[in-house]
PDB file of C-alpha atoms in Angstrom:
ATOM      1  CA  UNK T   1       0.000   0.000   0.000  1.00  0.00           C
ATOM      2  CA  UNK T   2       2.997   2.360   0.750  1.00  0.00           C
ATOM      3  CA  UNK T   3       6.120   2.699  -1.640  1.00  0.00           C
ATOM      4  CA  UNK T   4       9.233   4.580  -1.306  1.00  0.00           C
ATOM      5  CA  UNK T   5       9.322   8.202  -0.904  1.00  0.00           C
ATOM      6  CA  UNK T   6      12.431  10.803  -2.089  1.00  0.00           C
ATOM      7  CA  UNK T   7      13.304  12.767   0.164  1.00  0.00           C
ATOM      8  CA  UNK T   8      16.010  15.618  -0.408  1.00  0.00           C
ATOM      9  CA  UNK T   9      18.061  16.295   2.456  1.00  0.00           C
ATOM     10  CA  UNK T  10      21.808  17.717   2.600  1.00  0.00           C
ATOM     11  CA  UNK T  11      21.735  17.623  -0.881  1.00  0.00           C
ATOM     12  CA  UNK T  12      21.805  14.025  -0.718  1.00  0.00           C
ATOM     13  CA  UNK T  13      18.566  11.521  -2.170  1.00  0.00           C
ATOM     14  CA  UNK T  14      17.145   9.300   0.746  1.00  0.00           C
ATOM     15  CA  UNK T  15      14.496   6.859   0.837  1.00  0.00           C
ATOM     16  CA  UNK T  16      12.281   6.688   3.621  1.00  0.00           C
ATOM     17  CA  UNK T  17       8.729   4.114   3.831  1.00  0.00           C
ATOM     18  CA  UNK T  18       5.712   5.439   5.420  1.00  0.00           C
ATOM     19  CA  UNK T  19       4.613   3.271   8.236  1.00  0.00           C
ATOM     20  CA  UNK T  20       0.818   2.686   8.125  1.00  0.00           C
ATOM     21  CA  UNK T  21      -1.483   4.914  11.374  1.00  0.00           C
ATOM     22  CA  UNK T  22      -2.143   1.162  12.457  1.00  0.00           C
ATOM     23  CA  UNK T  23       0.902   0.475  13.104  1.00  0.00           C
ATOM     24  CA  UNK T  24       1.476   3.432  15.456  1.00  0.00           C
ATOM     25  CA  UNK T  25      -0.820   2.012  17.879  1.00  0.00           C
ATOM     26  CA  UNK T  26       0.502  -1.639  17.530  1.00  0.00           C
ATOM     27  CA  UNK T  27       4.380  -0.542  18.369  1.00  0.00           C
ATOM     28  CA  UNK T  28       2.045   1.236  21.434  1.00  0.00           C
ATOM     29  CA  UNK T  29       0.691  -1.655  22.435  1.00  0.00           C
ATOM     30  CA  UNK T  30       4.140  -4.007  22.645  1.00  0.00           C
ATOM     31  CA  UNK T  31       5.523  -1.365  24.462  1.00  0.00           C
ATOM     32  CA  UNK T  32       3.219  -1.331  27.317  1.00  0.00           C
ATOM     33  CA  UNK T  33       3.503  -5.155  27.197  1.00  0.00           C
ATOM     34  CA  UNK T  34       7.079  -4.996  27.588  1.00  0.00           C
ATOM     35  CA  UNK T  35       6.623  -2.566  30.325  1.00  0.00           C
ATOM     36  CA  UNK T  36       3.941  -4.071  32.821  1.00  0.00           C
ATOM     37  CA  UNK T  37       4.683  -7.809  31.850  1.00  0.00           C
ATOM     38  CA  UNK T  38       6.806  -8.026  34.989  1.00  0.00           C
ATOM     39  CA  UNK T  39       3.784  -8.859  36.678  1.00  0.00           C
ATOM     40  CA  UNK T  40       3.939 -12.634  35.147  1.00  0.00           C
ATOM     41  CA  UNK T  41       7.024 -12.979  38.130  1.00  0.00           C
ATOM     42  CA  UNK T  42       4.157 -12.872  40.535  1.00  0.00           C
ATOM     43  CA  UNK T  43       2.908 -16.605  39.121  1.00  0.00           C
ATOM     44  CA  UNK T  44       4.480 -19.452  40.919  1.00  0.00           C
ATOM     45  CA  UNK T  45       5.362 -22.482  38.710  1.00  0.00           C
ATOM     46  CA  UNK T  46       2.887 -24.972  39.776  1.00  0.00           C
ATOM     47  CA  UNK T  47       4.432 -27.679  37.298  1.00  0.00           C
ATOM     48  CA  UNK T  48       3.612 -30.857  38.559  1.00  0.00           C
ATOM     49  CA  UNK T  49       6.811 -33.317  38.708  1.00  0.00           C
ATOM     50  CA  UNK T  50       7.430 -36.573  36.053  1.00  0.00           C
ATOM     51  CA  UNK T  51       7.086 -39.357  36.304  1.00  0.00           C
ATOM     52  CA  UNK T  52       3.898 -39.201  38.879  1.00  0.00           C
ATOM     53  CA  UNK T  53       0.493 -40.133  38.318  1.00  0.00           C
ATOM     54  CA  UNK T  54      -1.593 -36.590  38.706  1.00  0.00           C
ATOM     55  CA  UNK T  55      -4.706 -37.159  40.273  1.00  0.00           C
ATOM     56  CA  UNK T  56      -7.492 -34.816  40.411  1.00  0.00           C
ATOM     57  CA  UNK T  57     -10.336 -35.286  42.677  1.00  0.00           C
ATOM     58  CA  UNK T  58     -13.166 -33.069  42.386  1.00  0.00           C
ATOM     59  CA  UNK T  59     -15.710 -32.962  45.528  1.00  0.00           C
ATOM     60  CA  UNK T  60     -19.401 -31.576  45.364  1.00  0.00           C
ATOM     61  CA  UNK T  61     -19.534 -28.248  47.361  1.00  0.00           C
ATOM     62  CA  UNK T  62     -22.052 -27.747  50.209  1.00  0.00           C
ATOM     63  CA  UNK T  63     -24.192 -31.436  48.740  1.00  0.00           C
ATOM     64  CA  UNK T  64     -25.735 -31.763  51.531  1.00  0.00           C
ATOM     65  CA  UNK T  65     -27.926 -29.428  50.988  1.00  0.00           C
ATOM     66  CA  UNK T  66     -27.829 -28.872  47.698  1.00  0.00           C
ATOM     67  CA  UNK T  67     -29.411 -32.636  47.533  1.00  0.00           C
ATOM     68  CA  UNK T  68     -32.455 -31.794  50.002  1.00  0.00           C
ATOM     69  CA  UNK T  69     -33.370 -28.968  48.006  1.00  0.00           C
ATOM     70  CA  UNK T  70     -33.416 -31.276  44.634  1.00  0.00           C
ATOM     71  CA  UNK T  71     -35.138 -34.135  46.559  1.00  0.00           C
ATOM     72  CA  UNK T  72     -32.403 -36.867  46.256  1.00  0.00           C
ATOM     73  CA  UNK T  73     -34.142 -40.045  47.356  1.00  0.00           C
ATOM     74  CA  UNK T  74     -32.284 -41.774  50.351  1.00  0.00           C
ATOM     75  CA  UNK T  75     -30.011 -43.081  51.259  1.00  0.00           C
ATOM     76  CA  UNK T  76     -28.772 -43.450  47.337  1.00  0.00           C
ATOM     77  CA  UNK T  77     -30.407 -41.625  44.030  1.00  0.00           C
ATOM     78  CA  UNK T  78     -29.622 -43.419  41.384  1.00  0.00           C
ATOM     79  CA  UNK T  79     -30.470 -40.612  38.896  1.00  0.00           C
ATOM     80  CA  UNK T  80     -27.825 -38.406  40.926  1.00  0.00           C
ATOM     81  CA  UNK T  81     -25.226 -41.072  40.278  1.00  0.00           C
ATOM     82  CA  UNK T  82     -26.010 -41.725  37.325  1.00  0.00           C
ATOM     83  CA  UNK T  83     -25.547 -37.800  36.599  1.00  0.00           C
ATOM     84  CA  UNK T  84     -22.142 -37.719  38.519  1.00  0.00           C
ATOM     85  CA  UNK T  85     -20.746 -40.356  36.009  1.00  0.00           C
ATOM     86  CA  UNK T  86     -22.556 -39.245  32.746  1.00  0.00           C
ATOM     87  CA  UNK T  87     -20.364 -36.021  34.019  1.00  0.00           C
ATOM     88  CA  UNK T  88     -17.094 -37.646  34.432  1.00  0.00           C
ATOM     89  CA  UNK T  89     -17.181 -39.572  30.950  1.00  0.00           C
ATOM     90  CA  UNK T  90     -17.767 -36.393  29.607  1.00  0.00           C
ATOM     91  CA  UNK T  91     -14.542 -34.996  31.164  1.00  0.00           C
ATOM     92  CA  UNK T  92     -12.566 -38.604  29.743  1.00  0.00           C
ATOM     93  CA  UNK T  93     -13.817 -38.122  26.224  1.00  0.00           C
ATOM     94  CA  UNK T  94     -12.611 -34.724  26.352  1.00  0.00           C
ATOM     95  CA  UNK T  95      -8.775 -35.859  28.035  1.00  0.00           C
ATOM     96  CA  UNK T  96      -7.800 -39.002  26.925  1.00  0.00           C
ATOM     97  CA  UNK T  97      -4.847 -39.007  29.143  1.00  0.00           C
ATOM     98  CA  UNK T  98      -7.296 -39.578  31.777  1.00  0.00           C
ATOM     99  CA  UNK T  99      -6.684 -43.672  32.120  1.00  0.00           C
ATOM    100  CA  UNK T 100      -8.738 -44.388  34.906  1.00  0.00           C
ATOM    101  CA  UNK T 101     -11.877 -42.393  37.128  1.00  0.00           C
ATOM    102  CA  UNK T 102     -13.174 -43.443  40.060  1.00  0.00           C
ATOM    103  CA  UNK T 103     -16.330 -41.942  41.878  1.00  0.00           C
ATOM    104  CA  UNK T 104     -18.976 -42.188  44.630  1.00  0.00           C
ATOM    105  CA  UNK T 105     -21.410 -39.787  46.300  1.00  0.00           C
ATOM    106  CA  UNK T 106     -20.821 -36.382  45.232  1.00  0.00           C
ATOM    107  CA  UNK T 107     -16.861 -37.150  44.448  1.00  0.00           C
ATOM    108  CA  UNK T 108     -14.621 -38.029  41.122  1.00  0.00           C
ATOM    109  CA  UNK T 109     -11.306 -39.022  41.024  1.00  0.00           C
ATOM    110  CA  UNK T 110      -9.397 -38.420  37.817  1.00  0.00           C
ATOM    111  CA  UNK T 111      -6.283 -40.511  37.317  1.00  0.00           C
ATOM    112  CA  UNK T 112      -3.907 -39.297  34.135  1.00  0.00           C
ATOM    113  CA  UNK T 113      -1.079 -40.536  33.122  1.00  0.00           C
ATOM    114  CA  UNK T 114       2.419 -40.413  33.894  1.00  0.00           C
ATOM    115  CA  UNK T 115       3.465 -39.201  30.972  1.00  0.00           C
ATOM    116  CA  UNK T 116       0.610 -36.640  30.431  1.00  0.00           C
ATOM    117  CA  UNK T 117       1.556 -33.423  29.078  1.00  0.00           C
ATOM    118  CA  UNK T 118      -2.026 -31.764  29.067  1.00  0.00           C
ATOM    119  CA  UNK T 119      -1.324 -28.356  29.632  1.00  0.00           C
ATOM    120  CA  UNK T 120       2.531 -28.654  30.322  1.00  0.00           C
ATOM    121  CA  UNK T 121       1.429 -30.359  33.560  1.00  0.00           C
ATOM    122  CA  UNK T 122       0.630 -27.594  35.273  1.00  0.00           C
ATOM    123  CA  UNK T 123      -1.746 -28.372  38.081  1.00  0.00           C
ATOM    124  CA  UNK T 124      -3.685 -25.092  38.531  1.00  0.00           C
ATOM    125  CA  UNK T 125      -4.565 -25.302  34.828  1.00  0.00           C
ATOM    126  CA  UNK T 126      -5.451 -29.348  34.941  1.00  0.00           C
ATOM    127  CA  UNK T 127      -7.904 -29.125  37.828  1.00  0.00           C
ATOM    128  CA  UNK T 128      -9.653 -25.851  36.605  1.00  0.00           C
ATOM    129  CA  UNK T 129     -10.251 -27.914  33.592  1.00  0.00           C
ATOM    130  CA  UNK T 130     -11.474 -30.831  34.907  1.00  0.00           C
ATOM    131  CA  UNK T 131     -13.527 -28.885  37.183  1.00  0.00           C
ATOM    132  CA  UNK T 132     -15.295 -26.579  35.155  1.00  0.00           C
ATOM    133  CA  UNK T 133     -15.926 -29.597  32.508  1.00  0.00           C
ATOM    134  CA  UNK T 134     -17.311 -31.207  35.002  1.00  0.00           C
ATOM    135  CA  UNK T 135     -19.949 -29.161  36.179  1.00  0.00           C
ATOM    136  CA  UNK T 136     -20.835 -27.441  32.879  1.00  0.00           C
ATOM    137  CA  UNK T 137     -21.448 -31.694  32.198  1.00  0.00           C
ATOM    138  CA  UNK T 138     -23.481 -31.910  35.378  1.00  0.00           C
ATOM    139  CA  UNK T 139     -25.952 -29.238  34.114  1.00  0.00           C
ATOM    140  CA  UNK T 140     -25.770 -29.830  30.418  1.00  0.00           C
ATOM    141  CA  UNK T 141     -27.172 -33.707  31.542  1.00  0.00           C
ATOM    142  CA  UNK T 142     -29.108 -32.467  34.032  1.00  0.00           C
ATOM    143  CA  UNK T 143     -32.526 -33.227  32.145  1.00  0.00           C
ATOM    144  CA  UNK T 144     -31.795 -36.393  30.848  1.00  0.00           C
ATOM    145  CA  UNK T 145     -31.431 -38.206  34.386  1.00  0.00           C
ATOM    146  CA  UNK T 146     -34.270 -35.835  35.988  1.00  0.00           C
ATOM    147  CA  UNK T 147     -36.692 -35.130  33.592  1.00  0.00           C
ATOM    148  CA  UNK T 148     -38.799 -32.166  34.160  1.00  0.00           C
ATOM    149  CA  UNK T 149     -37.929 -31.534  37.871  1.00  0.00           C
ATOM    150  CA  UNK T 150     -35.981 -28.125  37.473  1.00  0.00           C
ATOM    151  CA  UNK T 151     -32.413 -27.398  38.487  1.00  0.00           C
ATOM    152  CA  UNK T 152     -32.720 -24.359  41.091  1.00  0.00           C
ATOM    153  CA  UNK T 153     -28.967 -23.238  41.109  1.00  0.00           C
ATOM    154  CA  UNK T 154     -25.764 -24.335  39.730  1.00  0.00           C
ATOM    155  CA  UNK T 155     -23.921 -26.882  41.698  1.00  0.00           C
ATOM    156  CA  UNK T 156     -20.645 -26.254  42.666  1.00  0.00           C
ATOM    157  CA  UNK T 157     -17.026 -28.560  42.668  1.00  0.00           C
ATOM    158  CA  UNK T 158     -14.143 -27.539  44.317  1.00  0.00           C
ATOM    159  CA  UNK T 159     -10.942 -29.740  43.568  1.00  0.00           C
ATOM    160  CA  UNK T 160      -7.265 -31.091  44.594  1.00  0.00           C
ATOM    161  CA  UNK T 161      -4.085 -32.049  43.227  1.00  0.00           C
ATOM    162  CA  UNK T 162      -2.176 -35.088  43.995  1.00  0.00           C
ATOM    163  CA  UNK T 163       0.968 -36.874  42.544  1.00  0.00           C
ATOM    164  CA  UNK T 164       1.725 -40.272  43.050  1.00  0.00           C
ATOM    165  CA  UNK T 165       4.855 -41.703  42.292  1.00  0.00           C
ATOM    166  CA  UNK T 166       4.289 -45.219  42.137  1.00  0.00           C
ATOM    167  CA  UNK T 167       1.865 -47.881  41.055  1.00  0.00           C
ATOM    168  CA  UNK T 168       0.995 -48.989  45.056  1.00  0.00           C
ATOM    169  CA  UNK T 169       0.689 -45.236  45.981  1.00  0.00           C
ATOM    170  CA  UNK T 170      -1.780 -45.079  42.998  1.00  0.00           C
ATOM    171  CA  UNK T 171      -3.318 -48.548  43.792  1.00  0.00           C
ATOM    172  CA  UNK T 172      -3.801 -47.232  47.720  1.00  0.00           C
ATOM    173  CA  UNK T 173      -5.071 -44.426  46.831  1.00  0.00           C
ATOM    174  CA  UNK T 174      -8.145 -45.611  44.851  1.00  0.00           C
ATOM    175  CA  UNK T 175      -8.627 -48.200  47.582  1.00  0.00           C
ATOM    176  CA  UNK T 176      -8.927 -45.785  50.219  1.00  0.00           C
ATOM    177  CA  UNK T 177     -11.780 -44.089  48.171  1.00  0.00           C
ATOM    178  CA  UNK T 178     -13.298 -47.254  48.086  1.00  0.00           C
ATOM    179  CA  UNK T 179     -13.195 -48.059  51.408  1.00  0.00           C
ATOM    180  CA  UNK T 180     -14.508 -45.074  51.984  1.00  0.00           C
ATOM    181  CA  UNK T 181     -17.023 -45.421  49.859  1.00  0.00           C
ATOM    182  CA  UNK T 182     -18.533 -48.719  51.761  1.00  0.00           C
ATOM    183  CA  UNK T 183     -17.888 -47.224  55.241  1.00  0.00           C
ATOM    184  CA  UNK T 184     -20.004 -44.090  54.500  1.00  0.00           C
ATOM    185  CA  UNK T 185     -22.986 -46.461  52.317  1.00  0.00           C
ATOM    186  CA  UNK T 186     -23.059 -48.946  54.587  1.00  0.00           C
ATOM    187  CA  UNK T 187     -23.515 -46.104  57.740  1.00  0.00           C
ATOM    188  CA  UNK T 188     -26.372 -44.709  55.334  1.00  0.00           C
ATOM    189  CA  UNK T 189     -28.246 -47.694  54.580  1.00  0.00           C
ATOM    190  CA  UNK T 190     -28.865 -48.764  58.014  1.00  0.00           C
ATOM    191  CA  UNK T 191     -29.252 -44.967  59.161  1.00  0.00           C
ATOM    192  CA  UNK T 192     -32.086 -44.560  56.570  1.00  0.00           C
ATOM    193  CA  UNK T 193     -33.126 -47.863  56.918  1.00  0.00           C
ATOM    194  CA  UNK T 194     -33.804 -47.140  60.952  1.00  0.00           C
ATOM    195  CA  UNK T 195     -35.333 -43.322  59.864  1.00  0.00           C
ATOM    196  CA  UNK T 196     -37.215 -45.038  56.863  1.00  0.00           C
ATOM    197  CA  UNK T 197     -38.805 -48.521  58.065  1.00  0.00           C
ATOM    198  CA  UNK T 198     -38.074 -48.251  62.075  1.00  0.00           C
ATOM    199  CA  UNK T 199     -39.938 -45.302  62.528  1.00  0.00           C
ATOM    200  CA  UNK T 200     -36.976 -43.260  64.040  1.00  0.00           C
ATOM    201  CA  UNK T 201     -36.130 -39.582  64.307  1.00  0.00           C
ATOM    202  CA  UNK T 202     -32.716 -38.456  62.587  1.00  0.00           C
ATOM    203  CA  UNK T 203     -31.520 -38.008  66.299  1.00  0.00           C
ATOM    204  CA  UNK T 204     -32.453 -40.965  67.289  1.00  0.00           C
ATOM    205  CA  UNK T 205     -30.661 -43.096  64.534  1.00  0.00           C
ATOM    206  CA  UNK T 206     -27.649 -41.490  65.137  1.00  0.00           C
ATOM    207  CA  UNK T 207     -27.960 -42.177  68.694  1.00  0.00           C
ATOM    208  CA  UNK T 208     -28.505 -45.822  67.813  1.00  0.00           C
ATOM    209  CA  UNK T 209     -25.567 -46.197  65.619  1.00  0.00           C
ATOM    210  CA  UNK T 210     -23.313 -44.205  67.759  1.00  0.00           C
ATOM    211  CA  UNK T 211     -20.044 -46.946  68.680  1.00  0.00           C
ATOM    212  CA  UNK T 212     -21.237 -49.658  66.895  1.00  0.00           C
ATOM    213  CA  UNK T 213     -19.549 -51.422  64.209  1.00  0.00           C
ATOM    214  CA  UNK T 214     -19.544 -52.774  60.769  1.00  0.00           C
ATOM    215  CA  UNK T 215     -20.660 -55.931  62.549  1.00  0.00           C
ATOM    216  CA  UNK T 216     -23.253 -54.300  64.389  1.00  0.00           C
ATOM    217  CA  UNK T 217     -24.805 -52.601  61.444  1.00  0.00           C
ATOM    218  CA  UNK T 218     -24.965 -55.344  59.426  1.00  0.00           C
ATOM    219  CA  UNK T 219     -26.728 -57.221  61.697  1.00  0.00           C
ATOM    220  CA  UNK T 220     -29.422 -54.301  62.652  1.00  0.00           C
ATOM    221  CA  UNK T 221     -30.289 -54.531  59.270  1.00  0.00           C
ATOM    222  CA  UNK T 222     -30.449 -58.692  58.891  1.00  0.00           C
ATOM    223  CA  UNK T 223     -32.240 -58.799  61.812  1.00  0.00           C
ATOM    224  CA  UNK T 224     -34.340 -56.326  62.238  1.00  0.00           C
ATOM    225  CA  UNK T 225     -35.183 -55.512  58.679  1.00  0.00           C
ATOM    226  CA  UNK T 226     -34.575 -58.591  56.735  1.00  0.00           C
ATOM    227  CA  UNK T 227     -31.528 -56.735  54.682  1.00  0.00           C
ATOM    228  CA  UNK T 228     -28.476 -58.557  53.492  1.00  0.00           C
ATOM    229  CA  UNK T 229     -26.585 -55.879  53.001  1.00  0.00           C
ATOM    230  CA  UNK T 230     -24.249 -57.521  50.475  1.00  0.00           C
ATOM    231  CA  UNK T 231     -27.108 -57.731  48.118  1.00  0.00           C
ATOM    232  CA  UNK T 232     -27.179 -54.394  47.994  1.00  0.00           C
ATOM    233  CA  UNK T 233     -26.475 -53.355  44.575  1.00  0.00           C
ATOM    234  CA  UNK T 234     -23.130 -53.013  43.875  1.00  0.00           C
ATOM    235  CA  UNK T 235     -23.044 -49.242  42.307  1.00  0.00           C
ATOM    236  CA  UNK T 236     -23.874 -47.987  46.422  1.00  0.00           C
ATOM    237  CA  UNK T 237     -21.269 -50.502  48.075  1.00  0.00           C
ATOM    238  CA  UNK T 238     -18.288 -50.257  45.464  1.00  0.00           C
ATOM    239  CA  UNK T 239     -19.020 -47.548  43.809  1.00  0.00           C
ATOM    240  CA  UNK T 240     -17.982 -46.144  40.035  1.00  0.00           C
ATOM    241  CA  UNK T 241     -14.483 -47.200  38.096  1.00  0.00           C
ATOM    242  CA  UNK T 242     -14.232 -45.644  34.829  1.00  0.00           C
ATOM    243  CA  UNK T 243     -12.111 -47.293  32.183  1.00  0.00           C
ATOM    244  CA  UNK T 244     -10.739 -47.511  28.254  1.00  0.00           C
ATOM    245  CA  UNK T 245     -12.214 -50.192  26.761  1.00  0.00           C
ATOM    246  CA  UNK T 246     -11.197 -51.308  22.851  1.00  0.00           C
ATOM    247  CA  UNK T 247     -14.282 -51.756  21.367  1.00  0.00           C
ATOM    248  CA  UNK T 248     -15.200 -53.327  18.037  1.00  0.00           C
ATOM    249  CA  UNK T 249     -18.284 -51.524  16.286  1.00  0.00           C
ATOM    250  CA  UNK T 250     -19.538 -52.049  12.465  1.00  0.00           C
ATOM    251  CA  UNK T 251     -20.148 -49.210  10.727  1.00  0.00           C
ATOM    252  CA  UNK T 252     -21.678 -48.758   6.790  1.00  0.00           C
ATOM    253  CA  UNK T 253     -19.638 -47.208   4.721  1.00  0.00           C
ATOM    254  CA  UNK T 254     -20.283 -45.834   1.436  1.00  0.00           C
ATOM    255  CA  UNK T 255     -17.641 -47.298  -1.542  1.00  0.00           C
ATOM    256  CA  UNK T 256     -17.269 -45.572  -4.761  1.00  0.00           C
ATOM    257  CA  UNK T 257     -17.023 -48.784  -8.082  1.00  0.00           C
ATOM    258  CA  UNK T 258     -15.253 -47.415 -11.010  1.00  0.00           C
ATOM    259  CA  UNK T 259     -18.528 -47.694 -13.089  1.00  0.00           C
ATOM    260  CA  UNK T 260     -19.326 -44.559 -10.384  1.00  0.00           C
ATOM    261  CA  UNK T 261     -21.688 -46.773  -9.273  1.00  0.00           C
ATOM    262  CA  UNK T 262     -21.766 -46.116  -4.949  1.00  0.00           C
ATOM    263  CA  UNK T 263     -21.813 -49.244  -2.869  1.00  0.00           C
ATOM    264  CA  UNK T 264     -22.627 -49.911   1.043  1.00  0.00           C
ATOM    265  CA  UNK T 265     -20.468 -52.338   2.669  1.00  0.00           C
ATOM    266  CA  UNK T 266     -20.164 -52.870   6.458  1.00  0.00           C
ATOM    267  CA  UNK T 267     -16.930 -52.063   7.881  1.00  0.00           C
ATOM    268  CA  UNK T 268     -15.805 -53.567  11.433  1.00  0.00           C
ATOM    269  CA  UNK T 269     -13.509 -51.121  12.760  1.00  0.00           C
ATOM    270  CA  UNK T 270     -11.833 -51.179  16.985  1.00  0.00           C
ATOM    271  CA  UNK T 271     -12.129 -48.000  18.763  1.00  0.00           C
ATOM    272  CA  UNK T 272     -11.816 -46.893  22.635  1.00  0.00           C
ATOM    273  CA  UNK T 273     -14.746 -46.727  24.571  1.00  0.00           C
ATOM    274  CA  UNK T 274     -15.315 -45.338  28.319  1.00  0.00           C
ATOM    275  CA  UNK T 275     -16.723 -47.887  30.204  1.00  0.00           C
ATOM    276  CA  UNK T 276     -18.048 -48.219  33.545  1.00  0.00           C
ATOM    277  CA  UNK T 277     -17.811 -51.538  36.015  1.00  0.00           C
ATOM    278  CA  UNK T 278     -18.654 -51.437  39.548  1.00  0.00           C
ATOM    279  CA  UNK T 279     -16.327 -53.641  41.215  1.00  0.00           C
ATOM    280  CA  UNK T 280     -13.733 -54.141  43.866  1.00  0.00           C
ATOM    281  CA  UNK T 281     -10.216 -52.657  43.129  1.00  0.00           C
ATOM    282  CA  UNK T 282      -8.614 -52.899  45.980  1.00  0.00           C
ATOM    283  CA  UNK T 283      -7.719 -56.838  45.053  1.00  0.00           C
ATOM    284  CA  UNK T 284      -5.380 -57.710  42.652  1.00  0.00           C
ATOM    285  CA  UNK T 285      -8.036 -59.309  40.269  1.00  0.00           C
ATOM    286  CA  UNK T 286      -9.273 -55.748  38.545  1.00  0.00           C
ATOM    287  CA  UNK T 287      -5.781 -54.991  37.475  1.00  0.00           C
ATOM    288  CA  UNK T 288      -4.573 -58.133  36.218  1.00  0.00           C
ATOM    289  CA  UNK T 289      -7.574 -58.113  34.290  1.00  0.00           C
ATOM    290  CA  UNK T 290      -6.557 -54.653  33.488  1.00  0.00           C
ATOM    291  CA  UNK T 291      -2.951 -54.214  32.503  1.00  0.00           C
ATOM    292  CA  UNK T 292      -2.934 -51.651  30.152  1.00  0.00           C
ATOM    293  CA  UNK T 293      -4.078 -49.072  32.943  1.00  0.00           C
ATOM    294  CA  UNK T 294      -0.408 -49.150  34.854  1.00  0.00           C
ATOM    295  CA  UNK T 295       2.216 -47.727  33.989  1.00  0.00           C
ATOM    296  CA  UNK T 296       5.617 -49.691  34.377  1.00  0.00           C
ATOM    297  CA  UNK T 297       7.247 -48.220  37.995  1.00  0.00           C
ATOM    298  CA  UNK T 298      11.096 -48.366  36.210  1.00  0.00           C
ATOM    299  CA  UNK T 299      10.900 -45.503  33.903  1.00  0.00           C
TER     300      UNK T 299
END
């Protein structure tokens, strides 16, 4: 758009280019960059180390209440669970680093990697992420595990970092969940169960349960309410493992003949598939039957 220009001076022919108005206000603009980028020192480096597993774990924030006001049946919804996990496939599909999630209640645990490199492993950036994926999932699902009933405020998810260096810390990690998991069910179903059937108060189920044992509880429930509580189904007691499954799907697929002529011919093709089990994984039966979810510990 601009050529060169003559320009007499001293007697002597120079050349000078004019420099577009636009570009006045760009050279303006990387200059005050320059000058106030400093700030950027004020970020701490939040890179999370090699060679660890990164685990995210996202809990629900204030669910308590946040489940009276929906009317979450009790002492398990299975539409709420069923929401929680529709929510946390979402967030695999979207990282496939993620090799393994594990949930219960109002709680996900993602698992990715060693190797990741999702957002140069920074851990402020990977839990934002997986946070606000999450609970943009939880509402954008919201309707097709609870129908009509209306959702009267967003839910909120705070979250955590944690690395673990090796395959046991990883392996007693997700077992601790699970414990935790049938420690806090099993209180629930005989708490409820009590409230529910027995004819209790609240108070008065807690003052029931207070000191007793797994033992104990159980046996409230067998004999008192006719309740094996291993029959319980197994989504409550063990909760939700997320995995990568290869999957083999047939497809049609549209083939071009030379006479131009088109052609449909079914195509079997393998792809990877979130999948969800409900079993125990603190034994070493899940992950022999899963090997491809460990890393090897000598890298």
């Amino acid at each position: 758009m601009f050529g060169p220009v003559p320009s007499r001076l001293s007697g002597l022919i120079q050349t000078y280019i004019p420099t577009p108005v636009g570009r006045f206000f760009s050279c303006g603009i990387g200059m005050a960059k320059s000058k106030f980028e400093y700030v950027r020192n004020f970020e701490t480096d939040d890179t999370c180390l090699k060679n660890c597993y990164i685990v995210v774990r996202l809990d629900g924030r204030n669910f308590h209440k946040f489940s009276e006001q929906h009317n979450f049946s009790k002492p398990n919804d299975g539409r709420a669970l069923g929401l929680m996990t529709r929510s946390a496939r979402s967030v695999m599909e979207d990282m496939d680093d993620v090799i393994i999630s594990y949930g219960q209640s109002d709680e996900y645990s993602f698992v990715f990697k060693r190797s990741t490199n999702w957002f140069k492993r920074r851990a402020s950036k990977l839990m934002t992420h997986v946070a606000s994926h999450f609970s943009s999932s939880y509402v954008f699902y919201w309707k097709d595990y609870f129908g009509d009933q209306p959702l009267l405020y967003p839910p909120g998810f705070d979250g955590r970092v944690v690395l673990y260096p090796s395959n046991r810390n990883l392996r007693d990690y997700l077992s601790w969940r699970q414990a935790d998991c049938h420690i806090n069910n099993l209180y629930n179903t005989v708490f409820w169960t009590l409230v529910q059937r027995g004819g209790l108060t609240t108070t008065q189920a807690e003052d029931r349960l207070k000191r007793t044992l797994a033992a104990d509880k159980n046996e409230i429930m067998f004999s008192e309410f006719d309740i094996n509580y291993n029959n319980e189904p197994p989504i409550y007691r063990k909760g939700t493992s997320l995995i990568w499954k290869k999957m083999e799907e047939t497809v049609t697929k549209h083939v071009e003949l030379p006479d131009e002529e088109e052609k449909e011919v079914l195509v079997t093709r393998t792809r990877r598939r979130v999948s969800a089990c409900h079993c125990d994984i603190v034994g070493d039966q899940f992950w022999e039957e899963h090997p491809d979810i460990l890393e090897d510990d000598n890298c």
